[in-house]
Amino acid sequence: MTTTEKILTAVLAGAAAGVLAGILMAPDKGTETRRKLSDTTRESLSKVKDFATSSVSNLKERVFSKVNGNYDEAGAESRMM
């Protein structure tokens, strides 16, 4: 895992923890809190899925480029950022 990926993962985890703490400390009814948790979880999982799909797609592109002999390390690095 690259430094950028580690930082992004830490930021996402921190944001998720902050949202969870805010929801749990809010003075709402239990049903409202559960609905908010459900909505937040669904949105977060969607974002993680999109990120993972994008990362796999980039990795696939880099592998196929390298296998086909068209690997340009500088170009691959610039596409990742």
Coordinates of N, CA, C and O in Angstrom, one line a residue:
M1 N 0.8 -1.2 0.0 CA 0.0 0.0 0.0 C 0.9 1.2 0.0 O 1.8 1.3 0.8
T2 N 0.6 2.1 -0.9 CA 1.4 3.4 -1.0 C 1.1 4.3 0.1 O 0.0 4.2 0.8
T3 N 1.9 5.3 0.3 CA 1.7 6.3 1.3 C 0.3 7.1 1.1 O -0.4 7.3 2.0
T4 N 0.1 7.4 -0.2 CA -1.2 8.0 -0.5 C -2.4 7.2 -0.1 O -3.4 7.7 0.4
E5 N -2.3 5.9 -0.4 CA -3.4 5.0 0.0 C -3.6 4.9 1.5 O -4.7 4.9 2.0
K6 N -2.5 4.9 2.2 CA -2.5 4.8 3.7 C -3.2 6.1 4.2 O -4.0 6.0 5.1
I7 N -2.8 7.3 3.7 CA -3.4 8.5 4.1 C -4.9 8.6 3.8 O -5.7 9.0 4.7
L8 N -5.2 8.2 2.6 CA -6.6 8.2 2.2 C -7.5 7.2 3.1 O -8.5 7.6 3.6
T9 N -6.9 6.1 3.4 CA -7.6 5.1 4.3 C -7.8 5.7 5.7 O -8.8 5.6 6.3
A10 N -6.7 6.4 6.2 CA -6.8 7.0 7.5 C -7.8 8.1 7.6 O -8.6 8.2 8.5
V11 N -7.9 8.9 6.5 CA -8.8 10.0 6.5 C -10.3 9.5 6.4 O -11.1 9.9 7.1
L12 N -10.5 8.4 5.6 CA -11.8 7.8 5.5 C -12.2 7.2 6.9 O -13.4 7.3 7.3
A13 N -11.3 6.5 7.5 CA -11.6 5.9 8.8 C -11.9 7.0 9.9 O -12.9 6.8 10.6
G14 N -11.1 8.0 9.8 CA -11.4 9.1 10.8 C -12.7 9.8 10.6 O -13.5 10.1 11.5
A15 N -13.1 10.0 9.3 CA -14.3 10.6 9.0 C -15.5 9.7 9.4 O -16.5 10.2 10.0
A16 N -15.4 8.4 9.2 CA -16.4 7.5 9.6 C -16.6 7.5 11.1 O -17.7 7.5 11.6
A17 N -15.5 7.5 11.8 CA -15.5 7.5 13.3 C -16.2 8.8 13.8 O -17.0 8.8 14.7
G18 N -15.9 9.9 13.1 CA -16.5 11.2 13.5 C -18.0 11.2 13.3 O -18.8 11.7 14.1
V19 N -18.4 10.7 12.1 CA -19.8 10.6 11.8 C -20.5 9.7 12.8 O -21.6 10.1 13.3
L20 N -20.0 8.6 13.1 CA -20.6 7.6 14.0 C -20.7 8.3 15.4 O -21.7 8.2 16.0
A21 N -19.7 8.9 15.9 CA -19.7 9.5 17.2 C -20.8 10.6 17.2 O -21.5 10.8 18.2
G22 N -20.8 11.4 16.2 CA -21.9 12.5 16.1 C -23.3 11.9 16.1 O -24.2 12.5 16.8
I23 N -23.5 10.9 15.4 CA -24.8 10.3 15.4 C -25.2 9.7 16.7 O -26.3 9.9 17.2
L24 N -24.3 9.0 17.4 CA -24.6 8.3 18.6 C -24.8 9.3 19.8 O -25.5 9.1 20.7
M25 N -24.2 10.5 19.6 CA -24.3 11.5 20.7 C -25.5 12.5 20.4 O -25.8 13.3 21.3
A26 N -26.1 12.4 19.3 CA -27.2 13.3 19.0 C -28.4 12.9 19.8 O -28.7 11.8 20.1
P27 N -29.2 13.9 20.2 CA -30.3 13.7 21.1 C -31.6 13.3 20.2 O -32.6 13.9 20.3
D28 N -31.5 12.2 19.5 CA -32.6 11.7 18.7 C -33.2 10.5 19.3 O -32.6 9.9 20.2
K29 N -34.4 10.2 18.8 CA -35.0 8.9 19.2 C -34.2 7.7 18.7 O -33.4 7.9 17.7
G30 N -34.3 6.6 19.3 CA -33.6 5.4 18.9 C -33.9 5.0 17.4 O -33.0 4.7 16.7
T31 N -35.2 5.2 17.0 CA -35.5 4.8 15.6 C -34.8 5.7 14.6 O -34.4 5.3 13.6
E32 N -34.7 7.0 15.0 CA -34.1 8.0 14.1 C -32.6 7.7 14.1 O -32.0 7.8 13.0
T33 N -32.0 7.4 15.2 CA -30.6 7.1 15.2 C -30.2 5.9 14.4 O -29.3 5.9 13.6
R34 N -31.1 4.8 14.5 CA -30.8 3.6 13.7 C -31.0 3.9 12.2 O -30.2 3.4 11.4
R35 N -31.9 4.8 11.8 CA -32.1 5.1 10.4 C -30.9 5.9 9.9 O -30.4 5.6 8.8
K36 N -30.4 6.8 10.7 CA -29.2 7.6 10.3 C -28.0 6.7 10.2 O -27.2 6.8 9.3
L37 N -27.8 5.7 11.1 CA -26.7 4.8 11.1 C -26.8 3.9 9.8 O -25.8 3.7 9.1
S38 N -28.0 3.5 9.5 CA -28.2 2.7 8.3 C -27.9 3.4 7.0 O -27.2 2.9 6.1
D39 N -28.4 4.7 7.0 CA -28.1 5.5 5.8 C -26.6 5.8 5.6 O -26.1 5.7 4.5
T40 N -26.0 6.1 6.7 CA -24.6 6.5 6.7 C -23.7 5.2 6.3 O -22.8 5.3 5.5
T41 N -24.1 4.1 6.8 CA -23.4 2.8 6.5 C -23.5 2.5 5.0 O -22.6 2.2 4.3
R42 N -24.8 2.7 4.5 CA -25.0 2.4 3.1 C -24.2 3.3 2.2 O -23.6 2.9 1.2
E43 N -24.2 4.6 2.5 CA -23.4 5.6 1.7 C -21.9 5.3 1.8 O -21.2 5.3 0.8
S44 N -21.4 5.0 3.0 CA -20.0 4.7 3.2 C -19.6 3.4 2.4 O -18.5 3.4 1.7
L45 N -20.4 2.4 2.4 CA -20.1 1.2 1.7 C -20.1 1.4 0.2 O -19.2 0.9 -0.5
S46 N -21.0 2.3 -0.3 CA -21.0 2.6 -1.7 C -19.7 3.3 -2.1 O -19.1 3.0 -3.1
K47 N -19.3 4.3 -1.2 CA -18.0 5.0 -1.5 C -16.8 4.1 -1.5 O -15.9 4.2 -2.4
V48 N -16.8 3.2 -0.6 CA -15.7 2.2 -0.5 C -15.7 1.3 -1.7 O -14.6 1.0 -2.3
K49 N -16.8 0.9 -2.1 CA -17.0 0.0 -3.3 C -16.5 0.8 -4.6 O -15.7 0.2 -5.4
D50 N -16.9 2.0 -4.7 CA -16.4 2.8 -5.8 C -14.9 3.0 -5.8 O -14.2 2.9 -6.9
F51 N -14.3 3.3 -4.7 CA -12.9 3.4 -4.5 C -12.2 2.1 -4.9 O -11.2 2.1 -5.6
A52 N -12.7 1.0 -4.4 CA -12.0 -0.3 -4.6 C -12.1 -0.6 -6.1 O -11.1 -1.1 -6.7
T53 N -13.2 -0.4 -6.7 CA -13.4 -0.6 -8.2 C -12.4 0.2 -9.0 O -11.8 -0.3 -9.9
S54 N -12.3 1.5 -8.6 CA -11.3 2.4 -9.3 C -9.9 1.9 -9.1 O -9.1 1.8 -10.1
S55 N -9.5 1.5 -7.9 CA -8.2 1.0 -7.6 C -7.9 -0.3 -8.4 O -6.8 -0.4 -9.0
V56 N -8.8 -1.2 -8.4 CA -8.6 -2.4 -9.2 C -8.5 -2.2 -10.7 O -7.6 -2.8 -11.3
S57 N -9.3 -1.2 -11.2 CA -9.2 -0.9 -12.6 C -7.8 -0.3 -12.9 O -7.2 -0.7 -13.9
N58 N -7.3 0.6 -12.1 CA -6.0 1.2 -12.3 C -4.9 0.1 -12.2 O -4.0 0.1 -13.0
L59 N -5.0 -0.8 -11.3 CA -4.0 -1.9 -11.1 C -4.1 -2.8 -12.4 O -3.1 -3.2 -12.9
K60 N -5.3 -3.1 -12.8 CA -5.5 -4.0 -14.0 C -4.8 -3.3 -15.2 O -4.1 -4.0 -16.0
E61 N -5.0 -2.0 -15.4 CA -4.4 -1.3 -16.5 C -2.9 -1.3 -16.4 O -2.2 -1.6 -17.4
R62 N -2.3 -1.1 -15.2 CA -0.9 -1.2 -15.1 C -0.3 -2.6 -15.4 O 0.7 -2.7 -16.0
V63 N -1.0 -3.6 -14.9 CA -0.5 -5.0 -15.1 C -0.6 -5.3 -16.6 O 0.4 -5.8 -17.2
F64 N -1.7 -5.0 -17.3 CA -1.8 -5.4 -18.7 C -0.8 -4.6 -19.5 O -0.2 -5.1 -20.5
S65 N -0.5 -3.3 -19.1 CA 0.4 -2.5 -19.9 C 1.8 -3.1 -19.7 O 2.6 -3.2 -20.7
K66 N 2.1 -3.6 -18.5 CA 3.5 -4.2 -18.3 C 3.6 -5.5 -19.0 O 4.6 -5.7 -19.6
V67 N 2.6 -6.3 -19.0 CA 2.6 -7.6 -19.7 C 2.7 -7.4 -21.2 O 3.5 -8.1 -21.9
N68 N 2.1 -6.4 -21.8 CA 2.1 -6.1 -23.2 C 3.4 -5.4 -23.6 O 3.6 -5.1 -24.8
G69 N 4.2 -5.0 -22.7 CA 5.5 -4.3 -23.0 C 5.3 -2.9 -23.2 O 6.2 -2.2 -23.7
N70 N 4.2 -2.3 -22.9 CA 3.9 -0.9 -23.1 C 4.0 -0.2 -21.7 O 3.4 0.9 -21.6
Y71 N 4.6 -0.7 -20.8 CA 4.7 -0.2 -19.5 C 5.5 1.1 -19.4 O 6.7 1.1 -19.8
D72 N 4.9 2.1 -19.0 CA 5.6 3.4 -18.8 C 5.4 3.8 -17.3 O 4.4 4.3 -16.9
E73 N 6.5 3.6 -16.6 CA 6.4 3.8 -15.1 C 6.0 5.2 -14.7 O 5.1 5.4 -13.9
A74 N 6.5 6.2 -15.4 CA 6.2 7.6 -15.1 C 4.7 7.8 -15.4 O 4.0 8.5 -14.7
G75 N 4.2 7.3 -16.5 CA 2.8 7.5 -16.9 C 1.9 6.8 -16.0 O 0.9 7.3 -15.6
A76 N 2.3 5.6 -15.5 CA 1.4 4.8 -14.6 C 1.3 5.5 -13.3 O 0.3 5.6 -12.7
E77 N 2.4 6.1 -12.8 CA 2.4 6.8 -11.6 C 1.6 8.1 -11.6 O 0.8 8.4 -10.7
S78 N 1.6 8.8 -12.8 CA 0.8 10.0 -12.9 C -0.7 9.7 -12.9 O -1.5 10.4 -12.5
R79 N -1.1 8.5 -13.5 CA -2.5 8.1 -13.6 C -3.0 7.8 -12.2 O -4.2 7.9 -11.9
M80 N -2.2 7.3 -11.3 CA -2.6 6.9 -10.0 C -3.0 8.0 -9.1 O -3.8 7.9 -8.2
M81 N -2.5 9.2 -9.4 CA -2.7 10.4 -8.5 C -3.9 11.1 -8.9 O -4.6 11.1 -9.7

